[in-house]
PDB file of C-alpha atoms and ligand atoms in Angstrom:
ATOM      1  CA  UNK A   1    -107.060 -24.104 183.982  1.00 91.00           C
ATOM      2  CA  UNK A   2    -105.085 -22.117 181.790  1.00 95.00           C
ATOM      3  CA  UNK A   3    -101.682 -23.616 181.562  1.00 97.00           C
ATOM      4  CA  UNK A   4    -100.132 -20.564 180.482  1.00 98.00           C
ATOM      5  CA  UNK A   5     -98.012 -22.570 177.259  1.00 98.00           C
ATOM      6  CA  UNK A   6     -99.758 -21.032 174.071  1.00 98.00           C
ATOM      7  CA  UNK A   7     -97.551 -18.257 172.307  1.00 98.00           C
ATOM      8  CA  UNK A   8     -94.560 -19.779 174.102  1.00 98.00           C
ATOM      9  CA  UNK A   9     -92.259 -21.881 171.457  1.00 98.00           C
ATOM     10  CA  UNK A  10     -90.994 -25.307 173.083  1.00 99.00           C
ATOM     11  CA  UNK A  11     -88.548 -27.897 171.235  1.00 99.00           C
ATOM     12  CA  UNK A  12     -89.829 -31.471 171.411  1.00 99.00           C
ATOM     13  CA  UNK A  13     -87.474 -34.320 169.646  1.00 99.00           C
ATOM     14  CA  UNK A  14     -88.592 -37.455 168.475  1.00 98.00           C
ATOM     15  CA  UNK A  15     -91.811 -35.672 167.435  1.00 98.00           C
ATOM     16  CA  UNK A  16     -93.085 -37.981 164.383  1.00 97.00           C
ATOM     17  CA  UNK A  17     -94.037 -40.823 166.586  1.00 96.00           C
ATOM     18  CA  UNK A  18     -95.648 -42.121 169.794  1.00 97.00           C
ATOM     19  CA  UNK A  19     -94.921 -39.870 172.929  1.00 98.00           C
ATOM     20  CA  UNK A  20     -93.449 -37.007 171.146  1.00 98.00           C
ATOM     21  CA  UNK A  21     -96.349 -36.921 168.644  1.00 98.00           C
ATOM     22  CA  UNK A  22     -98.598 -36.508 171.227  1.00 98.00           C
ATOM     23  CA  UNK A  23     -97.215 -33.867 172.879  1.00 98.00           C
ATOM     24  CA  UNK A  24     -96.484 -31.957 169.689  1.00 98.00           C
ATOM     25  CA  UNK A  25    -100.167 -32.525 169.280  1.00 98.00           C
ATOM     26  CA  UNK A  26    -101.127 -31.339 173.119  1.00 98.00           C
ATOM     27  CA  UNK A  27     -98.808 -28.230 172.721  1.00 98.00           C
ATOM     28  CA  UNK A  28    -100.241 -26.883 169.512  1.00 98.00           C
ATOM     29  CA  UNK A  29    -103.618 -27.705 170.953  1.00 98.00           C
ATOM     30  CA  UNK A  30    -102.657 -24.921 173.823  1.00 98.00           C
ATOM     31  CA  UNK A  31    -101.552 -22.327 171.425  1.00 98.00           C
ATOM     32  CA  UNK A  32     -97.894 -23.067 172.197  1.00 98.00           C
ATOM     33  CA  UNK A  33     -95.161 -22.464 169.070  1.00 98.00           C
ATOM     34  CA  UNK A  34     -93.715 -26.187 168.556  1.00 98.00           C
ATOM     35  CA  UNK A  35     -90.582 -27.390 166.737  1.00 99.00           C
ATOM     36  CA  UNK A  36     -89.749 -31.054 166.065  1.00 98.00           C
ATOM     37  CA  UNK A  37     -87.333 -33.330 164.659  1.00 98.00           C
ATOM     38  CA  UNK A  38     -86.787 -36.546 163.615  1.00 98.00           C
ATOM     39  CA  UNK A  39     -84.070 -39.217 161.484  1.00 98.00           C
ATOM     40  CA  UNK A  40     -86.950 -39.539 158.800  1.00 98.00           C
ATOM     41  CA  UNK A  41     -88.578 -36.957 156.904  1.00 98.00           C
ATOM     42  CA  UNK A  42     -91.830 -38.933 155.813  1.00 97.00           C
ATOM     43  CA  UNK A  43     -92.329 -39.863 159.497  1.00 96.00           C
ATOM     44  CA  UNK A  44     -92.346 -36.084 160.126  1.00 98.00           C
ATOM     45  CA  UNK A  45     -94.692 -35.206 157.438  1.00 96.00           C
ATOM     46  CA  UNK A  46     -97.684 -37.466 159.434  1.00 91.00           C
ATOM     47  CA  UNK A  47     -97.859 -34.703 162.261  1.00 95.00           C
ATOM     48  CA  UNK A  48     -99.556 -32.302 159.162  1.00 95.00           C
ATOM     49  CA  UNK A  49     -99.012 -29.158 158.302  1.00 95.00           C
ATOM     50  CA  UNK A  50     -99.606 -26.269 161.282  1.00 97.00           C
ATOM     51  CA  UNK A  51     -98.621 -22.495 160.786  1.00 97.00           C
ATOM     52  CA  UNK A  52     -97.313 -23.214 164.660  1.00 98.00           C
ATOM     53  CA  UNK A  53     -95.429 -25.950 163.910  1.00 98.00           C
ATOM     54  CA  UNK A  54     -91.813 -26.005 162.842  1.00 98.00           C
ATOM     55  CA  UNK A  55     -90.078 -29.436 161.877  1.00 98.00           C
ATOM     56  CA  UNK A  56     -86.555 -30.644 160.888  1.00 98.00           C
ATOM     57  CA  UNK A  57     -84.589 -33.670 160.171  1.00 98.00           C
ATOM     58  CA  UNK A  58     -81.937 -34.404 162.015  1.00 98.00           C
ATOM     59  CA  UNK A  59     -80.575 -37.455 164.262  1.00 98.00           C
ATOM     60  CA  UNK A  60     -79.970 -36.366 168.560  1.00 98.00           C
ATOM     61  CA  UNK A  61     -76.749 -38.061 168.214  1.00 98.00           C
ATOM     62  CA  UNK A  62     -75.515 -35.897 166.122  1.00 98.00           C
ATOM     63  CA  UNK A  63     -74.199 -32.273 167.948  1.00 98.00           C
ATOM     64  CA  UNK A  64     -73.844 -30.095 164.759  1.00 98.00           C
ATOM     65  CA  UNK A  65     -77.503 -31.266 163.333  1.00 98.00           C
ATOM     66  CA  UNK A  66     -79.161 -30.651 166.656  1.00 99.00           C
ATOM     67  CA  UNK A  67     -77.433 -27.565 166.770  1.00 98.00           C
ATOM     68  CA  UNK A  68     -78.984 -26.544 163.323  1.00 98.00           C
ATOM     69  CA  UNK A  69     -81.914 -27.863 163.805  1.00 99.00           C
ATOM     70  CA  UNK A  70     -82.794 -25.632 167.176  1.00 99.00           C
ATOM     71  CA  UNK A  71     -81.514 -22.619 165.734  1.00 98.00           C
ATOM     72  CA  UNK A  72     -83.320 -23.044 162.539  1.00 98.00           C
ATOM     73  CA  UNK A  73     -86.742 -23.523 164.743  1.00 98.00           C
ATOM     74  CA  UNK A  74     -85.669 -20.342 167.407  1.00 98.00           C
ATOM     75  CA  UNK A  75     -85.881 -18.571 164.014  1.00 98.00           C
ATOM     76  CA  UNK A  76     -89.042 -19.893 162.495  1.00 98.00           C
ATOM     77  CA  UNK A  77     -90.759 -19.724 165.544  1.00 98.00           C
ATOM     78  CA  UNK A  78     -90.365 -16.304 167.324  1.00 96.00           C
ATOM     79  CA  UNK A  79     -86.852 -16.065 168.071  1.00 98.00           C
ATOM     80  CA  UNK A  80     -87.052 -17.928 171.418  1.00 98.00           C
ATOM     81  CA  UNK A  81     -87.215 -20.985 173.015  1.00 98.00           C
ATOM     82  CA  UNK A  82     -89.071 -21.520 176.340  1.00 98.00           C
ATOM     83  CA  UNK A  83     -88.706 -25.318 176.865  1.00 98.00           C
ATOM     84  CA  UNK A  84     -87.407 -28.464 175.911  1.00 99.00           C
ATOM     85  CA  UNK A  85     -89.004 -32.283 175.646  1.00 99.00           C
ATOM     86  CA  UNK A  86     -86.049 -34.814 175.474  1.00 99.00           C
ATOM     87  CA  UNK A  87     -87.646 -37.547 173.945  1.00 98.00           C
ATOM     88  CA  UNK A  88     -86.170 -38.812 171.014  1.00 98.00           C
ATOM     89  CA  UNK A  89     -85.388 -42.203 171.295  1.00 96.00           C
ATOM     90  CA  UNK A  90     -85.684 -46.071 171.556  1.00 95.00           C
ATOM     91  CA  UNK A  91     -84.732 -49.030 174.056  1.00 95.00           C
ATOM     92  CA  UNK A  92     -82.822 -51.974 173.476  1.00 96.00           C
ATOM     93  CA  UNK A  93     -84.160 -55.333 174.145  1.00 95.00           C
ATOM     94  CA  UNK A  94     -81.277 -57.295 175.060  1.00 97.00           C
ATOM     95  CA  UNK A  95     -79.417 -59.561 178.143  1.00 98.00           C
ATOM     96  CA  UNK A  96     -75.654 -59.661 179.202  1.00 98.00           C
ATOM     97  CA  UNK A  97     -75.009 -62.547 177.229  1.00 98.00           C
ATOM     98  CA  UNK A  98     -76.483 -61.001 173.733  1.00 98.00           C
ATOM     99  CA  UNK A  99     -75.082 -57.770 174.557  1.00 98.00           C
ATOM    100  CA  UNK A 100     -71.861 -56.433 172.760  1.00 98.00           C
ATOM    101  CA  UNK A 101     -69.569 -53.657 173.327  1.00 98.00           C
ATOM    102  CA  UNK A 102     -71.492 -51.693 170.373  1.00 98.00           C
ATOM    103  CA  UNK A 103     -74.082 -51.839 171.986  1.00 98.00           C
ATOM    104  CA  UNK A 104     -73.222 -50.590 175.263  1.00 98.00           C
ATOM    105  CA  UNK A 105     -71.592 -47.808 173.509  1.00 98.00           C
ATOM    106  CA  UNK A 106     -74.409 -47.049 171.028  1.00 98.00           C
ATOM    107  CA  UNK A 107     -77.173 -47.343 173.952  1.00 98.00           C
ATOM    108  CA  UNK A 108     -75.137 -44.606 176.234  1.00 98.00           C
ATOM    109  CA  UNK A 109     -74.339 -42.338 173.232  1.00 98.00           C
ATOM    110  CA  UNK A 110     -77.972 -42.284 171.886  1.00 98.00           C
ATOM    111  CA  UNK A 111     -79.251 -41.399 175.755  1.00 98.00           C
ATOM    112  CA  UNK A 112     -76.695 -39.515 176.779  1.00 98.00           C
ATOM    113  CA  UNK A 113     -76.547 -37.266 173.395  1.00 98.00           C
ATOM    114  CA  UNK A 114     -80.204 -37.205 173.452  1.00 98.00           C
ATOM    115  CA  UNK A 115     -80.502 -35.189 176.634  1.00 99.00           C
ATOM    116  CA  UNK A 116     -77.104 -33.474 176.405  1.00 98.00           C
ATOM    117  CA  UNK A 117     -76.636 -32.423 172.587  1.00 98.00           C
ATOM    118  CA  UNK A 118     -80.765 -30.478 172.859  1.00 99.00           C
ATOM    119  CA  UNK A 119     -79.318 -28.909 176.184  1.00 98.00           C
ATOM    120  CA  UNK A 120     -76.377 -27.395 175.210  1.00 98.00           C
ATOM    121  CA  UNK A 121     -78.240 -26.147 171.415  1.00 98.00           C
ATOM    122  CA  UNK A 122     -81.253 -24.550 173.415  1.00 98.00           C
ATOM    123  CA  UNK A 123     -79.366 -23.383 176.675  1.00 98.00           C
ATOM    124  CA  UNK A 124     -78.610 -19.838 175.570  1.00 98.00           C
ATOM    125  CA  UNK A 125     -82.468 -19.587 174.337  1.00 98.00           C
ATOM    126  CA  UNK A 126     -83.820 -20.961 177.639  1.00 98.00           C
ATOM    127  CA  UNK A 127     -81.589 -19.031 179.669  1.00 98.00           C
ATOM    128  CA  UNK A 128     -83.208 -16.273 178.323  1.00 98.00           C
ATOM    129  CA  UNK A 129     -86.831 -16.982 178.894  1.00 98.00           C
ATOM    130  CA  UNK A 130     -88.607 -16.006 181.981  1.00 98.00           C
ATOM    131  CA  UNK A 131     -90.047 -19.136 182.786  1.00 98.00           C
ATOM    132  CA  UNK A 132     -87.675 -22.072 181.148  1.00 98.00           C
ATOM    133  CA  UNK A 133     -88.260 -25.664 181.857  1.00 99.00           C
ATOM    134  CA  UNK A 134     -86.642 -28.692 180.394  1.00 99.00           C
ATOM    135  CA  UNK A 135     -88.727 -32.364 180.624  1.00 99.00           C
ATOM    136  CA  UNK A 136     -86.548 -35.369 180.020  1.00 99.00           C
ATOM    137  CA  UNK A 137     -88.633 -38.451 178.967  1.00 98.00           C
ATOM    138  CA  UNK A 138     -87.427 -41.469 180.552  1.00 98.00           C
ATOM    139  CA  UNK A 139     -88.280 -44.949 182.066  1.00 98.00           C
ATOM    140  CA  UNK A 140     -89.054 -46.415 185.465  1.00 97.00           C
ATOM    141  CA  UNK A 141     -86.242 -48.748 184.157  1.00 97.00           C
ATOM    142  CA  UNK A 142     -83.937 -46.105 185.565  1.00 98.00           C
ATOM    143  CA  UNK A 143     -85.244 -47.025 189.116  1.00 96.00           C
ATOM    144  CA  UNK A 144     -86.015 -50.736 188.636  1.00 95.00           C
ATOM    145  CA  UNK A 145     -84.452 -52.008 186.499  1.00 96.00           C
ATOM    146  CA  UNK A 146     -85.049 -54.891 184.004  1.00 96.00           C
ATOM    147  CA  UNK A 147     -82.655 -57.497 183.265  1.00 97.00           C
ATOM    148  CA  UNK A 148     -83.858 -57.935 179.889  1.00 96.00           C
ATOM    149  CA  UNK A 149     -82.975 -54.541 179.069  1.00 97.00           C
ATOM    150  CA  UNK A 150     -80.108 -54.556 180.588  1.00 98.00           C
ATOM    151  CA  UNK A 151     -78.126 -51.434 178.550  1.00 98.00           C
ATOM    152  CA  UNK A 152     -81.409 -49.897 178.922  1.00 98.00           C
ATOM    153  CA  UNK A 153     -81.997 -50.015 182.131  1.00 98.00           C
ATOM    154  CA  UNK A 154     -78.541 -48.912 183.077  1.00 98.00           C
ATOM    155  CA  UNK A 155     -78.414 -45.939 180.125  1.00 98.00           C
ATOM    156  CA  UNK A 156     -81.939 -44.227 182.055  1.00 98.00           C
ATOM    157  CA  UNK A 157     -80.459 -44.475 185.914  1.00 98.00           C
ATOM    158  CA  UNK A 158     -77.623 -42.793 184.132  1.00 98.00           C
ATOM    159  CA  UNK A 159     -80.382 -40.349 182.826  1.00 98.00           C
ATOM    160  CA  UNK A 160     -82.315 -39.696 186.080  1.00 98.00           C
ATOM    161  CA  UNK A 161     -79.085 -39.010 188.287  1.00 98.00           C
ATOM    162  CA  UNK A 162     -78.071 -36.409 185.466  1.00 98.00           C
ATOM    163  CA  UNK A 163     -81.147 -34.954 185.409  1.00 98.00           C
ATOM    164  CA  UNK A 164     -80.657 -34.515 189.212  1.00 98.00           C
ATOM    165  CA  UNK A 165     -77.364 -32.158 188.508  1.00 98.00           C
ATOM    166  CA  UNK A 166     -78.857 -30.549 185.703  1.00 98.00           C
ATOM    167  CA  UNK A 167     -81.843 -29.462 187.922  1.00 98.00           C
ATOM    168  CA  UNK A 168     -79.568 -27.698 190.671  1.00 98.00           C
ATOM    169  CA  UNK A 169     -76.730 -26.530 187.998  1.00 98.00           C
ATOM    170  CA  UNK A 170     -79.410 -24.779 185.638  1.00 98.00           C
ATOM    171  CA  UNK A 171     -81.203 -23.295 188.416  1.00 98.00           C
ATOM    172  CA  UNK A 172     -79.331 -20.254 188.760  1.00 98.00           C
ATOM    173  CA  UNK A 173     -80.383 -19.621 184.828  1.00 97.00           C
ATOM    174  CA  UNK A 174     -83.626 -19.957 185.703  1.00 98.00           C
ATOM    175  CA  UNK A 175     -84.140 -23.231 184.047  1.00 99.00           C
ATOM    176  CA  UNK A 176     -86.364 -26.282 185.563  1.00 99.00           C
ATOM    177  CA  UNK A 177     -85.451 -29.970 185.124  1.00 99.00           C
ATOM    178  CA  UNK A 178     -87.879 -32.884 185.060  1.00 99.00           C
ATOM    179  CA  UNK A 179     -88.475 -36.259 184.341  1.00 98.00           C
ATOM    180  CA  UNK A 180     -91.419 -38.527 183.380  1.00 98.00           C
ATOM    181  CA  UNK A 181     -90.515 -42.222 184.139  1.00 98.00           C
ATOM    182  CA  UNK A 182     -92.838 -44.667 181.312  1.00 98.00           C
ATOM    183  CA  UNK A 183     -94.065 -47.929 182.112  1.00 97.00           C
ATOM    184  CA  UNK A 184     -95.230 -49.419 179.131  1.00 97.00           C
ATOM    185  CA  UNK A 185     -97.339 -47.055 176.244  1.00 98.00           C
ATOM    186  CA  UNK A 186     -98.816 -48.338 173.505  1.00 96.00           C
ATOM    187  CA  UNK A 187     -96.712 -46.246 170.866  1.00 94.00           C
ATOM    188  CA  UNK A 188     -94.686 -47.874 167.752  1.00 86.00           C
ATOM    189  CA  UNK A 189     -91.758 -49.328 169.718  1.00 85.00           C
ATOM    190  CA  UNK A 190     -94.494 -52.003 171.050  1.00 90.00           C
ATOM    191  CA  UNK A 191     -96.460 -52.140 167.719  1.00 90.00           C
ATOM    192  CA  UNK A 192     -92.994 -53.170 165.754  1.00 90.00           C
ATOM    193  CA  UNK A 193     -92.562 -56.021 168.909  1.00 88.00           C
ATOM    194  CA  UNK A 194     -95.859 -57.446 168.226  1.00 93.00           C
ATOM    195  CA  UNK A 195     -94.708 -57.565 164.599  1.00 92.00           C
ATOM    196  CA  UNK A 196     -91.090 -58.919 165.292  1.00 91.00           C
ATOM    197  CA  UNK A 197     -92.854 -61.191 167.249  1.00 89.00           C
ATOM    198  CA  UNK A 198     -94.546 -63.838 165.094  1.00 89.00           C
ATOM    199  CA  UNK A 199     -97.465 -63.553 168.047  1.00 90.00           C
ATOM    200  CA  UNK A 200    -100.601 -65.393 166.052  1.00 91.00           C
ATOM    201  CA  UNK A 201    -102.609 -62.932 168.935  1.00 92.00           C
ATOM    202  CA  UNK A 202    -103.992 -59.809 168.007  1.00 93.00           C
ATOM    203  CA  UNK A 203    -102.192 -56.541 169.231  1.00 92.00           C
ATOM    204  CA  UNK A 204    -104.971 -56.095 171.755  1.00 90.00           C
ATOM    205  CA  UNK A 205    -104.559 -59.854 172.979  1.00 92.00           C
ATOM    206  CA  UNK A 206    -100.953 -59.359 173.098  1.00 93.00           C
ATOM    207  CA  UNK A 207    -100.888 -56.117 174.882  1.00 92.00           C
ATOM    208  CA  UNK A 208    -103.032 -57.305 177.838  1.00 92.00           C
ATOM    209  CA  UNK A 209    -101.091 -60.736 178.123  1.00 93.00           C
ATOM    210  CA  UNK A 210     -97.835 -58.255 178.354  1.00 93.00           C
ATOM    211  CA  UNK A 211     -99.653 -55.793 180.870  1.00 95.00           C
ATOM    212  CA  UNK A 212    -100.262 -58.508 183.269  1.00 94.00           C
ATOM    213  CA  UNK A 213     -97.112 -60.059 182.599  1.00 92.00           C
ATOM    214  CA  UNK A 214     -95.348 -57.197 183.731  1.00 92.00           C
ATOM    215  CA  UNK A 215     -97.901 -56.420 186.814  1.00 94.00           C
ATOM    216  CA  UNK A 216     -99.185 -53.396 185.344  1.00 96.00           C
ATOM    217  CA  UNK A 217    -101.964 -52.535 188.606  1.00 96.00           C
ATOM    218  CA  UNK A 218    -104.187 -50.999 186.325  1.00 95.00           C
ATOM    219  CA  UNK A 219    -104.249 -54.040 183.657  1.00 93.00           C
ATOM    220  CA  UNK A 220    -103.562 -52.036 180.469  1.00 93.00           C
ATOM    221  CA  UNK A 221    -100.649 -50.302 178.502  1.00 96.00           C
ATOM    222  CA  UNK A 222    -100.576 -46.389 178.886  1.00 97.00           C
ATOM    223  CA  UNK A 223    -101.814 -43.799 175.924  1.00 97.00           C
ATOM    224  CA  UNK A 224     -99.153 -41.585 174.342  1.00 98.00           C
ATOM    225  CA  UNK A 225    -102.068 -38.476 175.396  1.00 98.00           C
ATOM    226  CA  UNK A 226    -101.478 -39.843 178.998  1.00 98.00           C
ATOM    227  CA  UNK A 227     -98.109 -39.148 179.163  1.00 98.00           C
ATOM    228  CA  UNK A 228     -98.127 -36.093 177.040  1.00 98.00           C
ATOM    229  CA  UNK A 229    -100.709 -34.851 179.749  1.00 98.00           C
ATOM    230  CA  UNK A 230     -97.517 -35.402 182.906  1.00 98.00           C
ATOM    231  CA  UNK A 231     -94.924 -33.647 180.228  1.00 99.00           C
ATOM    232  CA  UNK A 232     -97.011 -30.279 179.356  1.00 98.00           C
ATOM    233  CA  UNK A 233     -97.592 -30.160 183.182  1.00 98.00           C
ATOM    234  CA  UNK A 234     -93.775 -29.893 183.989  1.00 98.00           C
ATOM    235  CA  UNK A 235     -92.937 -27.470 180.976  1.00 98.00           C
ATOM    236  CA  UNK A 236     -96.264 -25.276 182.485  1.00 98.00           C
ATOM    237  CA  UNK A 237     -94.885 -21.647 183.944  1.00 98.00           C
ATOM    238  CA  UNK A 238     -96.897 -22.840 186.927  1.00 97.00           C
ATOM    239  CA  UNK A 239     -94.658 -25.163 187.654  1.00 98.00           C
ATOM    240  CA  UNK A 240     -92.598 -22.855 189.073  1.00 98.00           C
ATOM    241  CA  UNK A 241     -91.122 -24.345 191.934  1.00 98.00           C
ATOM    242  CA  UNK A 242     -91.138 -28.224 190.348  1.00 98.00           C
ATOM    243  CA  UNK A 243     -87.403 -28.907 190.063  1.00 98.00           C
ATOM    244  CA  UNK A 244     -84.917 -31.464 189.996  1.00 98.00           C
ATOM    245  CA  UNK A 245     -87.935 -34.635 190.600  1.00 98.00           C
ATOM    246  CA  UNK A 246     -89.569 -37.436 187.891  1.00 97.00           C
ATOM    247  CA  UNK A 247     -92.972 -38.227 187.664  1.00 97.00           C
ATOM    248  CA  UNK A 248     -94.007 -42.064 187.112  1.00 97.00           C
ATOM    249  CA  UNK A 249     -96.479 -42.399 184.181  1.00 98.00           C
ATOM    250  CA  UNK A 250     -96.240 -46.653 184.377  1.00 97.00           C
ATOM    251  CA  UNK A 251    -100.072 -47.648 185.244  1.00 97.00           C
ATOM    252  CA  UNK A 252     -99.097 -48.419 188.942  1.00 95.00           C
ATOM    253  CA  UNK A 253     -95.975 -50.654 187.699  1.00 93.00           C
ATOM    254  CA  UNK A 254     -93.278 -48.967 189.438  1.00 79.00           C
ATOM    255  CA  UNK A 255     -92.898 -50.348 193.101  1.00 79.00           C
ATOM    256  CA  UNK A 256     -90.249 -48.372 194.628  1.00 78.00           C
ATOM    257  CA  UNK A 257     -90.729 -45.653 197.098  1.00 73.00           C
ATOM    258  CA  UNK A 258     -88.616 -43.085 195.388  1.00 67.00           C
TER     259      UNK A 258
HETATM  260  N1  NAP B   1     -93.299 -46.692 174.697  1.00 53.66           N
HETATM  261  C1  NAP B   1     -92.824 -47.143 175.856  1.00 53.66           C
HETATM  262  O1  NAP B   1     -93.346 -48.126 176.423  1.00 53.66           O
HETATM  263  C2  NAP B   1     -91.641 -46.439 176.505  1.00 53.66           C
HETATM  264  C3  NAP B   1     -91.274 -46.836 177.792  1.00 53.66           C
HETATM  265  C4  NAP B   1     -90.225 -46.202 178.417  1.00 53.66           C
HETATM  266  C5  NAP B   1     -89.541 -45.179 177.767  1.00 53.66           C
HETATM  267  N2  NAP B   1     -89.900 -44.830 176.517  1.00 53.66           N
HETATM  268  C6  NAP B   1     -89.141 -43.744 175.873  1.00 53.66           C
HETATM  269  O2  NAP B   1     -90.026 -42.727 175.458  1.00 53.66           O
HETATM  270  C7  NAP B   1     -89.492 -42.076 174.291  1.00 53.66           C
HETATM  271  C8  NAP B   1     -90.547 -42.076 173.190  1.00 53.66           C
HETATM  272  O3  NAP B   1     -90.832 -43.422 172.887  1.00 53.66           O
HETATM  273  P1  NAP B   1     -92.065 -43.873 171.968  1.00 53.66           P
HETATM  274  O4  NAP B   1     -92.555 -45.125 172.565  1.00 53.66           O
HETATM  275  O5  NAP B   1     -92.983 -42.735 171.741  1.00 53.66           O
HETATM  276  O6  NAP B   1     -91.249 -44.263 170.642  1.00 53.66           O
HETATM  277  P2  NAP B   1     -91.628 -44.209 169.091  1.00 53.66           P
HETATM  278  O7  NAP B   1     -93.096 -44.268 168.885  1.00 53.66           O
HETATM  279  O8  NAP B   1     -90.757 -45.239 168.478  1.00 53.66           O
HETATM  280  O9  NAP B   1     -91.120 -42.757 168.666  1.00 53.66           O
HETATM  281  C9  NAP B   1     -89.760 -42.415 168.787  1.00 53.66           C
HETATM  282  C10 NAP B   1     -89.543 -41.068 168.137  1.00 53.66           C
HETATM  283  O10 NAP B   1     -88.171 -40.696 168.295  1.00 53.66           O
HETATM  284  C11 NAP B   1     -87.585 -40.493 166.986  1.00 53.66           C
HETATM  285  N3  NAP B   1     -86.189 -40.934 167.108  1.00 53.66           N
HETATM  286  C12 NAP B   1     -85.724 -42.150 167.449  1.00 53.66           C
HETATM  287  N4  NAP B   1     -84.382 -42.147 167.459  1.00 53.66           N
HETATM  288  C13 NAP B   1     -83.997 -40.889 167.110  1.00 53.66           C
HETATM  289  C14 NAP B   1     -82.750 -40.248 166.952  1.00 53.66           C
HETATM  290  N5  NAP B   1     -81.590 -40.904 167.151  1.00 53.66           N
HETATM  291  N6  NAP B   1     -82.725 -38.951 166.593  1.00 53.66           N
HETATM  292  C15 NAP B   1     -83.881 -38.264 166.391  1.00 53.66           C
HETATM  293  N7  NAP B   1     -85.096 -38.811 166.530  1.00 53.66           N
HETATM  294  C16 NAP B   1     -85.158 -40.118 166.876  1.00 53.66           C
HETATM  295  C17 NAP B   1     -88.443 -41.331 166.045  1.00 53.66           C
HETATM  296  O11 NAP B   1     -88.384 -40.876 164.703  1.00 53.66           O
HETATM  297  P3  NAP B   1     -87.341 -41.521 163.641  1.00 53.66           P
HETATM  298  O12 NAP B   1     -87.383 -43.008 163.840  1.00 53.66           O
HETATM  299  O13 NAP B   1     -87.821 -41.061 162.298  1.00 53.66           O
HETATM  300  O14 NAP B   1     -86.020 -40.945 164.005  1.00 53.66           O
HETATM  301  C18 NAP B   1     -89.818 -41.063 166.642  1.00 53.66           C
HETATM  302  O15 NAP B   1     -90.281 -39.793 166.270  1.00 53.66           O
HETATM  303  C19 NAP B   1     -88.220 -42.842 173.912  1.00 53.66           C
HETATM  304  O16 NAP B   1     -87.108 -42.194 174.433  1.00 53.66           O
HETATM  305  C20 NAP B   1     -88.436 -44.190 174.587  1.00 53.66           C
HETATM  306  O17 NAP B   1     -87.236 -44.893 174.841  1.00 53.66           O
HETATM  307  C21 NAP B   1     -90.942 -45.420 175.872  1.00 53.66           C
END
């Protein structure tokens, strides 16, 4: 099926690594226009060079980069901007206890700016597309959450009700609102915890210890092309009437209802 996404330009943040690579990968593989960013420019120089492809440095917290940064890729790449992938980002691996009032405020910022600063750069581009839709990459966290990650966990429910308004007030500009809700994928934020953790297992050992650890039904962490598969579904133009509602890409580890 022809998902309708090549000579369409989308904005995808966090693009140098993990999820975000692979979609930047997935979209340029359907002909789509792609811009991405990231804090660090080597990173951003392992996606290659593509004459579709359109990347900048810039950190999600920061309003007047992001702002740059999407106008500077509206204008490399066609002048428009038909969809956005919120998906910069990282979670915090902390309890109450070890948790300061930093990080609280950190952990909200870096979510909250990472939907919110994109949004309000690539609104007037999206507003004028005729089919505009807006994925935000989150966690099941946001539904069941994980003492552990305690900022986390609270920072993505914050994430999934916005969502929620952002579907119903963007609808009368035409513009679609999504989620994807992770379980655990194999990206770099799980490679650097096999590192940090002085684990004498190997990565694959240590993985599949850590999938059944945290009941994963289907026994294994998830591929970054897995969820990039869920995210170029919801940015499709036939997606049309796919508003306002997540989609759980967790291996069968989420066991709520909702
Ligand atoms: N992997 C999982 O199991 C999992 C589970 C649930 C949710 N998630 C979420 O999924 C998203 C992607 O995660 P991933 O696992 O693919 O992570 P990753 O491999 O660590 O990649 C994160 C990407 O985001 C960029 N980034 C991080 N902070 C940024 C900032 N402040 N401004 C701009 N870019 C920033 C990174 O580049 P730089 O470091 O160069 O900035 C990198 O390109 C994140 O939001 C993460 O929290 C992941």
């Amino acid at each position: 099926m022809d998902l309708g996404l090549a000579d369409r330009t989308y904005v995808v943040t966090g693009g140098s690594s993990g999820v975000g690579l692979a979609t930047v990968r997935a979209l340029l593989d359907e002909g789509a226009r792609v811009a991405t960013c990231g804090r660090d420019a080597g990173r951003l120089t392992r996606i290659g060079a593509h004459e579709r492809l359109f990347t900048g440095v810039c950190d999600v917290r920061d309003a007047d980069a992001v702002r740059d940064f999407v106008a500077a890729s509206a204008d490399a790449l066609g002048g428009r901007i038909d969809g956005l992938v919120n998906n910069a980002g990282q979670s915090r691996m902390k309890r109450l206890d070890e948790t300061t009032a930093d990080d609280w405020r950190d952990e909200l910022d870096l979510k909250f700016a990472g939907v919110l600063h994109p949004l309000h750069a690539a609104r007037p581009y999206l507003r004028a597309a005729d089919a505009a839709a807006i994925v935000n990459v989150n966690a099941v966290l946001a539904k069941q959450p994980e003492p552990r990650l305690i900022t986390t966990s609270a920072a993505r429910a914050g994430i999934l009700n916005l969502s929620k308004s952002l579907a119903v007030e963007l609808a009368a500009d035409g513009i679609r609102v999504n989620s994807v809700c992770l379980g655990l994928i194999d990206t770099g934020q799980w490679t650097r915890r096999h590192a940090a953790s002085g684990s004498d297992r190997s990565y694959e050992e240590w993985q599949a210890e850590l999938a059944a650890d945290r009941g994963v039904a289907l026994g294994r962490l998830g591929r970054a092309e897995e969820v990039a598969y869920a995210i170029l579904a919801l940015l499709a133009p036939r997606a049309s009437y796919i508003t306002g509602t997540s989609i759980d890409v967790c291996g069968g580890v989420g066991r709520g209802i909702l």
